[in-house]
PDB file of C-alpha atoms in Angstrom:
ATOM      1  CA  MET A  20      77.394  64.803  93.842  1.00 90.00           C
ATOM      2  CA  LEU A  21      74.209  63.328  95.246  1.00 95.00           C
ATOM      3  CA  PHE A  22      71.485  65.109  97.173  1.00 96.00           C
ATOM      4  CA  ASN A  23      68.420  64.277  99.211  1.00 96.00           C
ATOM      5  CA  SER A  24      65.265  65.574  97.584  1.00 97.00           C
ATOM      6  CA  SER A  25      61.774  66.623  98.583  1.00 96.00           C
ATOM      7  CA  ASN A  26      60.530  64.041  96.052  1.00 94.00           C
ATOM      8  CA  LEU A  27      62.206  61.192  97.942  1.00 93.00           C
ATOM      9  CA  SER A  28      60.634  60.013 101.183  1.00 89.00           C
ATOM     10  CA  ASP A  29      63.735  58.338 102.598  1.00 90.00           C
ATOM     11  CA  SER A  30      66.950  60.011 103.747  1.00 91.00           C
ATOM     12  CA  SER A  31      68.966  57.084 102.362  1.00 93.00           C
ATOM     13  CA  LYS A  32      67.835  57.842  98.789  1.00 95.00           C
ATOM     14  CA  TYR A  33      69.568  60.423  96.642  1.00 96.00           C
ATOM     15  CA  THR A  34      69.270  62.250  93.339  1.00 96.00           C
ATOM     16  CA  SER A  35      71.968  63.740  91.154  1.00 97.00           C
ATOM     17  CA  LEU A  36      72.008  67.293  89.884  1.00 97.00           C
ATOM     18  CA  ASP A  37      71.662  65.950  86.335  1.00 97.00           C
ATOM     19  CA  SER A  38      68.555  64.014  87.338  1.00 97.00           C
ATOM     20  CA  TYR A  39      67.132  67.062  89.117  1.00 97.00           C
ATOM     21  CA  VAL A  40      67.582  69.200  85.990  1.00 96.00           C
ATOM     22  CA  GLU A  41      66.089  66.474  83.768  1.00 95.00           C
ATOM     23  CA  ASN A  42      62.973  66.373  85.958  1.00 93.00           C
ATOM     24  CA  MET A  43      62.472  70.152  86.009  1.00 93.00           C
ATOM     25  CA  ASN A  44      59.486  71.620  84.201  1.00 89.00           C
ATOM     26  CA  GLU A  45      60.502  73.349  80.992  1.00 89.00           C
ATOM     27  CA  SER A  46      59.329  76.670  82.399  1.00 89.00           C
ATOM     28  CA  ASP A  47      61.543  76.339  85.495  1.00 90.00           C
ATOM     29  CA  ASP A  48      64.799  78.258  85.371  1.00 93.00           C
ATOM     30  CA  LYS A  49      65.841  77.924  89.021  1.00 96.00           C
ATOM     31  CA  ILE A  50      67.283  75.222  91.231  1.00 97.00           C
ATOM     32  CA  TYR A  51      65.553  75.189  94.599  1.00 97.00           C
ATOM     33  CA  PHE A  52      67.277  73.995  97.752  1.00 98.00           C
ATOM     34  CA  CYS A  53      66.781  73.992 101.499  1.00 97.00           C
ATOM     35  CA  VAL A  54      69.621  73.925 104.035  1.00 96.00           C
ATOM     36  CA  ALA A  55      68.864  72.259 107.373  1.00 95.00           C
ATOM     37  CA  ASP A  56      70.533  70.253 110.123  1.00 93.00           C
ATOM     38  CA  THR A  57      68.657  67.032 109.343  1.00 94.00           C
ATOM     39  CA  PHE A  58      66.606  65.410 106.600  1.00 94.00           C
ATOM     40  CA  GLU A  59      63.516  65.583 108.814  1.00 94.00           C
ATOM     41  CA  ALA A  60      63.989  69.298 109.476  1.00 95.00           C
ATOM     42  CA  ALA A  61      64.409  69.983 105.761  1.00 96.00           C
ATOM     43  CA  THR A  62      61.364  67.962 104.675  1.00 95.00           C
ATOM     44  CA  ASN A  63      59.222  69.662 107.318  1.00 95.00           C
ATOM     45  CA  SER A  64      60.518  73.166 106.654  1.00 96.00           C
ATOM     46  CA  PRO A  65      57.744  75.730 106.141  1.00 96.00           C
ATOM     47  CA  HIS A  66      60.021  77.468 103.636  1.00 95.00           C
ATOM     48  CA  ILE A  67      59.447  74.761 101.017  1.00 96.00           C
ATOM     49  CA  GLU A  68      55.730  74.046 101.550  1.00 95.00           C
ATOM     50  CA  LYS A  69      54.593  76.267  98.654  1.00 95.00           C
ATOM     51  CA  LEU A  70      57.103  74.650  96.294  1.00 95.00           C
ATOM     52  CA  LYS A  71      56.074  71.143  97.365  1.00 94.00           C
ATOM     53  CA  SER A  72      52.393  72.012  96.863  1.00 95.00           C
ATOM     54  CA  LYS A  73      53.246  72.964  93.264  1.00 93.00           C
ATOM     55  CA  ASN A  74      55.169  69.677  92.790  1.00 92.00           C
ATOM     56  CA  ILE A  75      58.463  71.529  92.476  1.00 95.00           C
ATOM     57  CA  GLU A  76      61.377  69.392  93.613  1.00 97.00           C
ATOM     58  CA  VAL A  77      63.647  70.891  96.266  1.00 98.00           C
ATOM     59  CA  LEU A  78      67.167  69.666  96.948  1.00 98.00           C
ATOM     60  CA  LEU A  79      67.673  69.066 100.665  1.00 97.00           C
ATOM     61  CA  LEU A  80      71.147  70.026 101.843  1.00 96.00           C
ATOM     62  CA  THR A  81      71.924  68.504 105.227  1.00 92.00           C
ATOM     63  CA  ASP A  82      74.952  67.416 107.230  1.00 83.00           C
ATOM     64  CA  PRO A  83      74.890  63.598 107.433  1.00 71.00           C
ATOM     65  CA  ASN A  84      77.559  63.645 110.146  1.00 75.00           C
ATOM     66  CA  ARG A  85      75.323  65.356 112.704  1.00 63.00           C
TER      67      ARG A  85
END
């Protein structure tokens, strides 16, 4: 499975779960994700601002068929 990510600036780029886990800090023990209608809504979500400010990657779960 491939996912959009807060570390990728384009909705046509994806990351795998394996890649996400590889890029996690060693102290991280959680997978962070944000569910939204669109890529733009997810990247602009106030719910992930604190994580983004700490350079924590967030998987963006959207519906590409909308």
